[in-house]
PDB file of C-alpha atoms in Angstrom:
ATOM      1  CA  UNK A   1      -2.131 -23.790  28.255  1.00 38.00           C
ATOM      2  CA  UNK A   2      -1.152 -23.894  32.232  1.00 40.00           C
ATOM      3  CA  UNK A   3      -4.036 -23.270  33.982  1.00 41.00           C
ATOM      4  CA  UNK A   4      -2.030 -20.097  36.170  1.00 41.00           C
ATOM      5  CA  UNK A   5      -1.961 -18.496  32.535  1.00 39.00           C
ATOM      6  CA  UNK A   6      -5.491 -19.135  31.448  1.00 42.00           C
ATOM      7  CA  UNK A   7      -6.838 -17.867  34.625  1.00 41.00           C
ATOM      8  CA  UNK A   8      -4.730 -14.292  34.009  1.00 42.00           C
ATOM      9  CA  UNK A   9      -6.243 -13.885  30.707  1.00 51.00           C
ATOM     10  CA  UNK A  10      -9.547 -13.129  32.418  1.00 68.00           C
ATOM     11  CA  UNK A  11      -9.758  -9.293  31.564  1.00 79.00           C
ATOM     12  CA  UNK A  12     -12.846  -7.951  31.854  1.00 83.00           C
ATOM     13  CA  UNK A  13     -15.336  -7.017  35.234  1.00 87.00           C
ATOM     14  CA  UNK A  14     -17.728  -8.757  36.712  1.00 86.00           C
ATOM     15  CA  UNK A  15     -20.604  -8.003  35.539  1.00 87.00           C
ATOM     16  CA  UNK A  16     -22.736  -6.262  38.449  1.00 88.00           C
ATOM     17  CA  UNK A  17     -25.377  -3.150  38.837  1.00 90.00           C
ATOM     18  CA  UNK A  18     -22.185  -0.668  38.964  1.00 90.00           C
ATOM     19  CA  UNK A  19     -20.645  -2.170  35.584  1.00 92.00           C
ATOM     20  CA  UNK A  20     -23.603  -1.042  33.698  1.00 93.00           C
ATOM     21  CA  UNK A  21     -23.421   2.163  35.884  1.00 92.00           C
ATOM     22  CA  UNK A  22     -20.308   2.456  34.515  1.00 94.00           C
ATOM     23  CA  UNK A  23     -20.656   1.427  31.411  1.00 93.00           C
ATOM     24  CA  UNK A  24     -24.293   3.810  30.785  1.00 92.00           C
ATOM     25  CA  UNK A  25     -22.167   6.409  32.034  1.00 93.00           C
ATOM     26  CA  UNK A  26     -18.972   5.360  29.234  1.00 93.00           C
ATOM     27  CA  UNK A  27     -21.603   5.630  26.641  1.00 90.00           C
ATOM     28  CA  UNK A  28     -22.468   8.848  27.270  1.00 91.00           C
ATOM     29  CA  UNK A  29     -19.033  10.623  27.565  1.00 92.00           C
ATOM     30  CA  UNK A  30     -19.004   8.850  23.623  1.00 89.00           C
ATOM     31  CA  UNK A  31     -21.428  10.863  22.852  1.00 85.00           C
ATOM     32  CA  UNK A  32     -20.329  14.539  24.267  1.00 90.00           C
ATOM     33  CA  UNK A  33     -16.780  13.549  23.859  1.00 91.00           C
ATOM     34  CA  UNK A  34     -17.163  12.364  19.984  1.00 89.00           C
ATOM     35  CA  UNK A  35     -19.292  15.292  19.487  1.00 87.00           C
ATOM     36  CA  UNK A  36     -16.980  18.106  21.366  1.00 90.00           C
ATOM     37  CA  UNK A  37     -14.642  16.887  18.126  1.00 91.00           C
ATOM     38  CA  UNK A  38     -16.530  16.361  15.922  1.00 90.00           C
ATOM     39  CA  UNK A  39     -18.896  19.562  16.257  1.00 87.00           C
ATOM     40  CA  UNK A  40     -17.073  21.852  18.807  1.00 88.00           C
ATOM     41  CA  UNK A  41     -14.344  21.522  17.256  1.00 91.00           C
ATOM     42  CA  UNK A  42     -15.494  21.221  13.755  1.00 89.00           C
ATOM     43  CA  UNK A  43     -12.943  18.662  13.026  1.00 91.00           C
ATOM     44  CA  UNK A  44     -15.960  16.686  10.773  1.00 90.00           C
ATOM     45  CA  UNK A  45     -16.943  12.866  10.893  1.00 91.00           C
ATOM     46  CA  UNK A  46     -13.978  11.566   9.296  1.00 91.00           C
ATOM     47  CA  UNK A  47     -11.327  13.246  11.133  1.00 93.00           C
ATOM     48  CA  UNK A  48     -13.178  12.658  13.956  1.00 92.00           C
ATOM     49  CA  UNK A  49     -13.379   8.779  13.266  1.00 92.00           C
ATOM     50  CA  UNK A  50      -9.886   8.810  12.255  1.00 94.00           C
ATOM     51  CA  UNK A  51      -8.653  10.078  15.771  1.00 95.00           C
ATOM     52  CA  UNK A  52     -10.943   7.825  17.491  1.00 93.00           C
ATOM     53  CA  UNK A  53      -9.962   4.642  15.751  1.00 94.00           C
ATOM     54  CA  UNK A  54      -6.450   5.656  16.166  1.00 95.00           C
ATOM     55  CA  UNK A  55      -6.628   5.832  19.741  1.00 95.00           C
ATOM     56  CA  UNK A  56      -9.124   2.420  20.369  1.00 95.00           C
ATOM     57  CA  UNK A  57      -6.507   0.149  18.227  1.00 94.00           C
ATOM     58  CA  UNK A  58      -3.897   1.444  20.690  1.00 96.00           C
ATOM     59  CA  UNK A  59      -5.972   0.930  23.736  1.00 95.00           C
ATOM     60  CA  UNK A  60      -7.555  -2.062  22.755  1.00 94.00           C
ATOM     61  CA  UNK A  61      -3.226  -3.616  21.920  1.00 94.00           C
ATOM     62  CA  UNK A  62      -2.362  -2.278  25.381  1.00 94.00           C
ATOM     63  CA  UNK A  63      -5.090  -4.299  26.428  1.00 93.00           C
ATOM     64  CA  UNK A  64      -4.936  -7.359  24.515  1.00 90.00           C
ATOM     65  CA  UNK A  65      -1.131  -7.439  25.507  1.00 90.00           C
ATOM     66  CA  UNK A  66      -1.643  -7.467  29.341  1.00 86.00           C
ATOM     67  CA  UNK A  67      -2.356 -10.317  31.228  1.00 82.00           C
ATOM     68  CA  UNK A  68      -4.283  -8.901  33.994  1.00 84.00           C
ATOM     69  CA  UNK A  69      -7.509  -7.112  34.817  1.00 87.00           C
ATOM     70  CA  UNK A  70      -6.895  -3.545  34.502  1.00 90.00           C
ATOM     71  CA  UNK A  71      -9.807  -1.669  35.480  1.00 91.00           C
ATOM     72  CA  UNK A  72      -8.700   2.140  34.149  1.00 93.00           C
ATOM     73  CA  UNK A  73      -7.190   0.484  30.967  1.00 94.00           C
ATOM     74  CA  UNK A  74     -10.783  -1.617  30.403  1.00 94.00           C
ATOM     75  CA  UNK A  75     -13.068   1.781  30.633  1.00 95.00           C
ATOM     76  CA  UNK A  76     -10.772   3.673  28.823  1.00 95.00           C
ATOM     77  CA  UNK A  77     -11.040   0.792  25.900  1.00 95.00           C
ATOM     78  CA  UNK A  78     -14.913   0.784  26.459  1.00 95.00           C
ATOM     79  CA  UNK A  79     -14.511   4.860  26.059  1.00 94.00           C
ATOM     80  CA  UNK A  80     -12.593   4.416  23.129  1.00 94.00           C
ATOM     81  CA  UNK A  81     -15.006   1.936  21.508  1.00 94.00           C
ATOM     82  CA  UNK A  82     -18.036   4.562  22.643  1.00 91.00           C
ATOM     83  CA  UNK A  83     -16.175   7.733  20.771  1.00 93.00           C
ATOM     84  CA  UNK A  84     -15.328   5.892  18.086  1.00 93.00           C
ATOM     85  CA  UNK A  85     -18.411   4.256  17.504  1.00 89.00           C
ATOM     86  CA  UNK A  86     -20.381   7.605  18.124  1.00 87.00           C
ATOM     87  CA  UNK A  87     -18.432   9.497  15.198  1.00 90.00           C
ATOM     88  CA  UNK A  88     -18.178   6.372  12.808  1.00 91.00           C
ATOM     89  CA  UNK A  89     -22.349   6.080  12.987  1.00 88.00           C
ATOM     90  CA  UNK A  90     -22.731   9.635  11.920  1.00 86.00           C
ATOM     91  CA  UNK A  91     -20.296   9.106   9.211  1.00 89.00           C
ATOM     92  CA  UNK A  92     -22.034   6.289   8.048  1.00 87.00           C
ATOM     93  CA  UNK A  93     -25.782   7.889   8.580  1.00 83.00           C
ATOM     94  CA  UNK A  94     -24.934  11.681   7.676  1.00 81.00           C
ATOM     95  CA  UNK A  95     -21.522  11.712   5.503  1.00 81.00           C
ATOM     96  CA  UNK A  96     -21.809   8.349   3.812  1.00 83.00           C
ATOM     97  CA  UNK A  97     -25.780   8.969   3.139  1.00 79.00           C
ATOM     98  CA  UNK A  98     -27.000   6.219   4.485  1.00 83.00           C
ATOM     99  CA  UNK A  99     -29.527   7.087   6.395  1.00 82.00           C
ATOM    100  CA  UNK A 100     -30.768   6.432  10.313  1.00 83.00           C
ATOM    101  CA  UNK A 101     -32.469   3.266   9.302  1.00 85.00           C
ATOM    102  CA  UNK A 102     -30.028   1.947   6.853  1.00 87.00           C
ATOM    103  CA  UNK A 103     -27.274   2.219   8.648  1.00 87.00           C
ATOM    104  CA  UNK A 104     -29.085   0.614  11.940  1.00 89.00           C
ATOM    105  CA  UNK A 105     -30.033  -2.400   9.749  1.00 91.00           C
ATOM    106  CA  UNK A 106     -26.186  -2.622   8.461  1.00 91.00           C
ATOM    107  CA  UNK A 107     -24.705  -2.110  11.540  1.00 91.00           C
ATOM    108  CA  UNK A 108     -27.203  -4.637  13.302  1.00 92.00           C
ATOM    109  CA  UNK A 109     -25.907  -7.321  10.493  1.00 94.00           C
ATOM    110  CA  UNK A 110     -22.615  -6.487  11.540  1.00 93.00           C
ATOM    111  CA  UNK A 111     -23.502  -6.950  14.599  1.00 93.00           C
ATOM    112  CA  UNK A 112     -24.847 -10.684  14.099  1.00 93.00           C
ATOM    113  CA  UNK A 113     -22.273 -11.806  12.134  1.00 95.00           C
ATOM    114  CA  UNK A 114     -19.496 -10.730  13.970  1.00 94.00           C
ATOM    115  CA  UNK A 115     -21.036 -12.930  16.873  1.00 93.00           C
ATOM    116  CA  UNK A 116     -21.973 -15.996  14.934  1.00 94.00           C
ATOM    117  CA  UNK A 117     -17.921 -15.818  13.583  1.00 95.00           C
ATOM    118  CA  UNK A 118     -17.335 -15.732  17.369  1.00 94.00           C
ATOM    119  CA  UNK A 119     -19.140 -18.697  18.400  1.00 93.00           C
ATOM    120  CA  UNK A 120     -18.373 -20.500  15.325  1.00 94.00           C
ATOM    121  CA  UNK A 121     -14.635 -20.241  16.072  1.00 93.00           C
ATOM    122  CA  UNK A 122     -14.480 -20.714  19.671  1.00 91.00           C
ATOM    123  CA  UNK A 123     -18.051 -21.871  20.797  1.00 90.00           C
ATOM    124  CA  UNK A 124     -19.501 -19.362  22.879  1.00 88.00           C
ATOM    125  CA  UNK A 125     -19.855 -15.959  23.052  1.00 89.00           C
ATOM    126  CA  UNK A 126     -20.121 -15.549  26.614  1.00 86.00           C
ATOM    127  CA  UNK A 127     -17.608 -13.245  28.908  1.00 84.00           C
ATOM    128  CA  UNK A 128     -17.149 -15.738  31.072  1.00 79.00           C
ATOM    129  CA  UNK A 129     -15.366 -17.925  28.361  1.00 74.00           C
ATOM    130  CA  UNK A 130     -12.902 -15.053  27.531  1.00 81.00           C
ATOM    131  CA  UNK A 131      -9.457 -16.739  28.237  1.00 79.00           C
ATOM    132  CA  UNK A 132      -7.367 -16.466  25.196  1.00 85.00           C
ATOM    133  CA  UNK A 133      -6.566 -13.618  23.641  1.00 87.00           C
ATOM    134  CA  UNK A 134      -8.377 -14.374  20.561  1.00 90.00           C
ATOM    135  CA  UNK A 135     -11.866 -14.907  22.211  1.00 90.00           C
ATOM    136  CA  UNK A 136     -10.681 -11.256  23.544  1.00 91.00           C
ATOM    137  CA  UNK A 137      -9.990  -9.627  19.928  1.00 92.00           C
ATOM    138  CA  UNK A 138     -13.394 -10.979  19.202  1.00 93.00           C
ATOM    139  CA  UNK A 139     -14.834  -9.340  22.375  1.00 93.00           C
ATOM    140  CA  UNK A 140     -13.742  -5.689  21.661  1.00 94.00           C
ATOM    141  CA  UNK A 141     -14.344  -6.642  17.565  1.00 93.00           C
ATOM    142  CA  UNK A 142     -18.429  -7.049  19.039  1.00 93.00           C
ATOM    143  CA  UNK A 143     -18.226  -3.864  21.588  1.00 93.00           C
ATOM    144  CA  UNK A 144     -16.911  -2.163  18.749  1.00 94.00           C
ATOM    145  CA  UNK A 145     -19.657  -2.801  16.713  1.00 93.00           C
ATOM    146  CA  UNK A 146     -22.219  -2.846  19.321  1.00 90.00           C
ATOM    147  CA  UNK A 147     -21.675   0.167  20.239  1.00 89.00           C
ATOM    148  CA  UNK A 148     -21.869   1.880  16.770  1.00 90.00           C
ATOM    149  CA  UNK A 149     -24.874   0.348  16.134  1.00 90.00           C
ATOM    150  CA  UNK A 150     -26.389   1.857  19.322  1.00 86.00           C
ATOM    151  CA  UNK A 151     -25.766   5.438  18.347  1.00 85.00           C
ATOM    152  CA  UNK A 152     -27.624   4.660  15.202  1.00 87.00           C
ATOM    153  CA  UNK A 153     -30.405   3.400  17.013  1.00 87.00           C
ATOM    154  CA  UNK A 154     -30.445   6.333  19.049  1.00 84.00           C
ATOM    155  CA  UNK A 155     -30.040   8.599  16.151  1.00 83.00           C
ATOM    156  CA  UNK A 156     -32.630   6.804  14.516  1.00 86.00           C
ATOM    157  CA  UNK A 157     -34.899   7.079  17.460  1.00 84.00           C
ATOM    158  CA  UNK A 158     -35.014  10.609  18.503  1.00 80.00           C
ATOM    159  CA  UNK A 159     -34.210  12.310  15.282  1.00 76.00           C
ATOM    160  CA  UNK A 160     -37.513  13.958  13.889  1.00 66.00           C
ATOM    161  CA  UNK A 161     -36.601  14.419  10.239  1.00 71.00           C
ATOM    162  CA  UNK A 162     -35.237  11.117   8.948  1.00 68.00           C
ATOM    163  CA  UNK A 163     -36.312   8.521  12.341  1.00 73.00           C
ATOM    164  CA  UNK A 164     -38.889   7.958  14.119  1.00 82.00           C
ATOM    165  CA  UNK A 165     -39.221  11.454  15.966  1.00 81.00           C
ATOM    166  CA  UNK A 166     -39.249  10.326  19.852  1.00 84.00           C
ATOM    167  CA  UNK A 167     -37.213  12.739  21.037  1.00 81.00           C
ATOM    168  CA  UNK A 168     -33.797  12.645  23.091  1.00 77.00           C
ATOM    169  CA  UNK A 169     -36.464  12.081  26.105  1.00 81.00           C
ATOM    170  CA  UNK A 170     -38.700   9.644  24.688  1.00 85.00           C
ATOM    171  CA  UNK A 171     -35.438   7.674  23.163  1.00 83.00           C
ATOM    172  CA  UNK A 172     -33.853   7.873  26.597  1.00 85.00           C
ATOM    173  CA  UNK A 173     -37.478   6.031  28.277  1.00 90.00           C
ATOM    174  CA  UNK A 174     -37.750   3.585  25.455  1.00 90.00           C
ATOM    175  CA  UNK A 175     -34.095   2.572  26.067  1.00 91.00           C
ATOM    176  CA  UNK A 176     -34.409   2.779  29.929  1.00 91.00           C
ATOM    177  CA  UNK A 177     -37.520   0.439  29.346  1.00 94.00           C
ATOM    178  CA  UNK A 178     -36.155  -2.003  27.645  1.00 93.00           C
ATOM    179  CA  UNK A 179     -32.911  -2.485  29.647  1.00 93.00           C
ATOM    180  CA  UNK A 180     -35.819  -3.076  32.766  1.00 95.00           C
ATOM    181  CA  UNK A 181     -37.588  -5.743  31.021  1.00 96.00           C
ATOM    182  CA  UNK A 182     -33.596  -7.235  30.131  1.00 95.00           C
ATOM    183  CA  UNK A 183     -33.579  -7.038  33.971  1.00 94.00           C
ATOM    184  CA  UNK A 184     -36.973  -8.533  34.599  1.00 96.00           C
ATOM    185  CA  UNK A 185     -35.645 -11.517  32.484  1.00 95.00           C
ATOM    186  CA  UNK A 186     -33.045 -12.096  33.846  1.00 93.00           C
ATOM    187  CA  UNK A 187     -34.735 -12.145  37.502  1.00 93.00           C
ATOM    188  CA  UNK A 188     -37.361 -14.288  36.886  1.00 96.00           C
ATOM    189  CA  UNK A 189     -36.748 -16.155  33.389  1.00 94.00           C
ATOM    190  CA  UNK A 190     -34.520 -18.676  32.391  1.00 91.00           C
ATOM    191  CA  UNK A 191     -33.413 -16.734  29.119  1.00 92.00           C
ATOM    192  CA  UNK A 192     -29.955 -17.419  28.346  1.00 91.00           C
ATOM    193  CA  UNK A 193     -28.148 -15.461  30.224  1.00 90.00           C
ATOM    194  CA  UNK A 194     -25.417 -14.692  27.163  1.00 90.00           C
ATOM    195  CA  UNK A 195     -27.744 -13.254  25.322  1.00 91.00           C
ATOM    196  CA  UNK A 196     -29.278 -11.018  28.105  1.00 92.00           C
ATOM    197  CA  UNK A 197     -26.025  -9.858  28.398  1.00 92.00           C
ATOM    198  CA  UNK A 198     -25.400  -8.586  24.838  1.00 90.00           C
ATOM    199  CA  UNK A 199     -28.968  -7.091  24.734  1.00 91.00           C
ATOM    200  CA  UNK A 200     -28.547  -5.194  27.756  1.00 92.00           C
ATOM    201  CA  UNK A 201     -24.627  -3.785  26.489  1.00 90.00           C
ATOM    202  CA  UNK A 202     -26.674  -3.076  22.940  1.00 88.00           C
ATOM    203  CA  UNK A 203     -29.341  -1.185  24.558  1.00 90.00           C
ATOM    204  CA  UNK A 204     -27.176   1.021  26.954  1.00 91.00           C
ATOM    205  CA  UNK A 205     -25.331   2.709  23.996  1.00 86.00           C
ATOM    206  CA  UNK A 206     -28.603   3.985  22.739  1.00 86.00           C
ATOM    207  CA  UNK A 207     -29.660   5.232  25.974  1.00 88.00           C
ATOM    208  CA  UNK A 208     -25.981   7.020  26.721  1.00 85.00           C
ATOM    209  CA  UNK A 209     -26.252   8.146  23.328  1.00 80.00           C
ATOM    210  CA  UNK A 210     -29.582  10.204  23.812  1.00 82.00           C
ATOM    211  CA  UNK A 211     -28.877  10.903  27.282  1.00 86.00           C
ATOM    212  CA  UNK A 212     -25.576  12.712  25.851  1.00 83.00           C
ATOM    213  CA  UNK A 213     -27.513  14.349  22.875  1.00 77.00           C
ATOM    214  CA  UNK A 214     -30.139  15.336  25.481  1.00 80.00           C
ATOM    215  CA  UNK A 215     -27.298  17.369  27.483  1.00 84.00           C
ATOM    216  CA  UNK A 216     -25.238  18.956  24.765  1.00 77.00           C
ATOM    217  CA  UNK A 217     -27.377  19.345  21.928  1.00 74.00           C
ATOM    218  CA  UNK A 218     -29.294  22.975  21.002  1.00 75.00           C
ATOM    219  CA  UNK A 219     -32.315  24.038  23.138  1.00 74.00           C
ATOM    220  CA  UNK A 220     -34.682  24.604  19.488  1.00 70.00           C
ATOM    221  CA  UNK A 221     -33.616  20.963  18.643  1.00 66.00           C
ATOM    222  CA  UNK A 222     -34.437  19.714  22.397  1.00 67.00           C
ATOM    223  CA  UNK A 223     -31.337  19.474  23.763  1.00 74.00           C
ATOM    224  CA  UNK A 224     -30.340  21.457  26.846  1.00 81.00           C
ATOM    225  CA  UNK A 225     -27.360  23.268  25.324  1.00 76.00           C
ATOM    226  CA  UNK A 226     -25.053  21.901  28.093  1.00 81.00           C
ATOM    227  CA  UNK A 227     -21.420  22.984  27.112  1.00 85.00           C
ATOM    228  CA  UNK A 228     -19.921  19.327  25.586  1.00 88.00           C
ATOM    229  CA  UNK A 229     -16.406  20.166  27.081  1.00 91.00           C
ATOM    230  CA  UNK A 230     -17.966  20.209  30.802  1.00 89.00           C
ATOM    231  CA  UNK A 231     -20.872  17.677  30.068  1.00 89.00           C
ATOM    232  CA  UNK A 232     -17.388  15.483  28.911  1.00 92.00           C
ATOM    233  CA  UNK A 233     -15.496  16.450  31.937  1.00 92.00           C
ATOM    234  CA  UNK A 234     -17.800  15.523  34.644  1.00 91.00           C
ATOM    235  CA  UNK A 235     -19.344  12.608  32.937  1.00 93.00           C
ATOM    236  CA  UNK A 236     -15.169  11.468  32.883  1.00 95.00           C
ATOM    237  CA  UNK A 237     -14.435  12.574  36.586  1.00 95.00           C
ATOM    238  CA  UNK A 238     -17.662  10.381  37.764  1.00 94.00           C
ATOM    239  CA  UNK A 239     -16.252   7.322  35.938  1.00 95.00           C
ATOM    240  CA  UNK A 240     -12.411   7.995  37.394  1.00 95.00           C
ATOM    241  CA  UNK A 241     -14.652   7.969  40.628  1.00 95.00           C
ATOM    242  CA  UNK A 242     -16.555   4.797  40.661  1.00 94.00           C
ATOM    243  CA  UNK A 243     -13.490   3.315  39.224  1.00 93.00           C
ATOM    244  CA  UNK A 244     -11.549   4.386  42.337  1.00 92.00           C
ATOM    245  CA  UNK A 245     -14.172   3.641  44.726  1.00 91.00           C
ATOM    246  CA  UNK A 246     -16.264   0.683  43.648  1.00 85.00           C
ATOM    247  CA  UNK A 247     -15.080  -2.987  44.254  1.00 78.00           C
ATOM    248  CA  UNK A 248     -14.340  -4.565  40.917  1.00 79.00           C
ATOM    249  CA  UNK A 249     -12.756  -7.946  39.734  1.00 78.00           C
ATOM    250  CA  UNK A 250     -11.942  -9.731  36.590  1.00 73.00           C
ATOM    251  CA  UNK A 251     -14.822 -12.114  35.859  1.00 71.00           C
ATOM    252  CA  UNK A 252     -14.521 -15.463  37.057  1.00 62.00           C
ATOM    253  CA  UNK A 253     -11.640 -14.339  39.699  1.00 56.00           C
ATOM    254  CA  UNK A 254     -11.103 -15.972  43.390  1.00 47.00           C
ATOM    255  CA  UNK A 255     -11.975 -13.933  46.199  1.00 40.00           C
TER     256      UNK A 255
END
């Protein structure tokens, strides 16, 4: 491949503090946004998965099809991936019946093999090794995933019935805590740096996804019965905003 050609195929950010800003921010528009259609809307889980799946294969083509860094087209995949993922977990937990825990423990399988296929076929699974358009199916394939599996965990977290009863707050501070000690490793350990990286996009869905049921879910079951429609609007202006106003570049890009 000419090297002009495999440099354009890197597509996604550099990974800095305001990509996870972004990104913490992506997850929890998921969450209001998949539940506005799901709830407000009463459209149900599987209409509500339906749309959403719809809408990430079509982002995630346009994206796969261009050969630049596009950073509006990238967040609104990763938005995609977070709605979709949102309303496919409570499908799979709530419709499907199976459960906070089993469908964490499925989804985290998912998760593991759909990386090992990764590596297995191309050698790593790092972002910075994303140059064909192949290593980038199996990218979004992993977000995808990832970020259904986090709104399990989440689910699984703060729910009081069937998980372990935390609390949207007490999810949200477990999450929050582990994404610091990701950060404490990667300041002062030698931990791969790969893996850090997929722990820390793992653990932010789970912390958007509380921090969105915190907002918009009822007051008796600890929510603060924020509207989802405006908690979806202004959680979708602030990410048009850093987008607009926040240096980013495709990873491994010349300044």
């Amino acid at each position: 491949m000419d090297s002009r050609i495999e440099e354009s195929l890197g597509k996604v950010p550099e990974v800095t503090f305001w990509f996870w800003i972004i990104k913490i921010a992506a997850t929890t528009l998921g969450e209001t946004g998949g539940d506005a259609v799901t709830m407000s809307m009463g459209l149900g889980y599987l209409v509500g998965t339906a749309i959403f799946a719809s809408i990430f294969v079509l982002a995630v083509g346009a994206q796969v099809a261009l050969r630049q860094f596009h950073p509006f087209l990238f967040w609104f995949v990763v938005i995609a991936t977070t709605t979709a993922g949102t309303t496919l977990a409570d499908l799979l937990d709530r419709s499907v019946g199976l459960g906070y825990l089993g469908g964490v423990a499925i989804l985290a399988a998912f998760l593991v093999a759909t990386l090992a296929f990764w590596r297995r076929a191309l050698g790593s699974v790092s972002i910075g090794a994303i140059r064909s358009r192949k290593a980038e199916i199996f990218y979004w394939a992993t977000i995808m995933v990832s970020q259904t599996l986090g709104t399990a965990l989440g689910d699984w977290m703060a729910d009081s019935d069937s998980g372990l009863g935390l609390g949207y707050e007490g999810g949200a501070l477990v999450f929050g805590a582990g994404l610091l000690l990701v950060a404490a490793a990667y300041f002062w350990t030698r931990v791969s740096r790969t893996i850090l990286f997929w722990a820390a996009f793992v653990l932010t869905r789970p912390l958007g996804a509380t921090v969105g049921d915190l907002l918009d879910k009822p007051r008796a079951g600890g929510g603060l019965d924020l509207s989802r429609y405006a908690a979806s609007a202004a959680l979708a202006i602030f990410i048009v905003a850093c987008i607009l106003f926040l240096p980013q570049r495709a990873e491994g890009s010349r300044a």
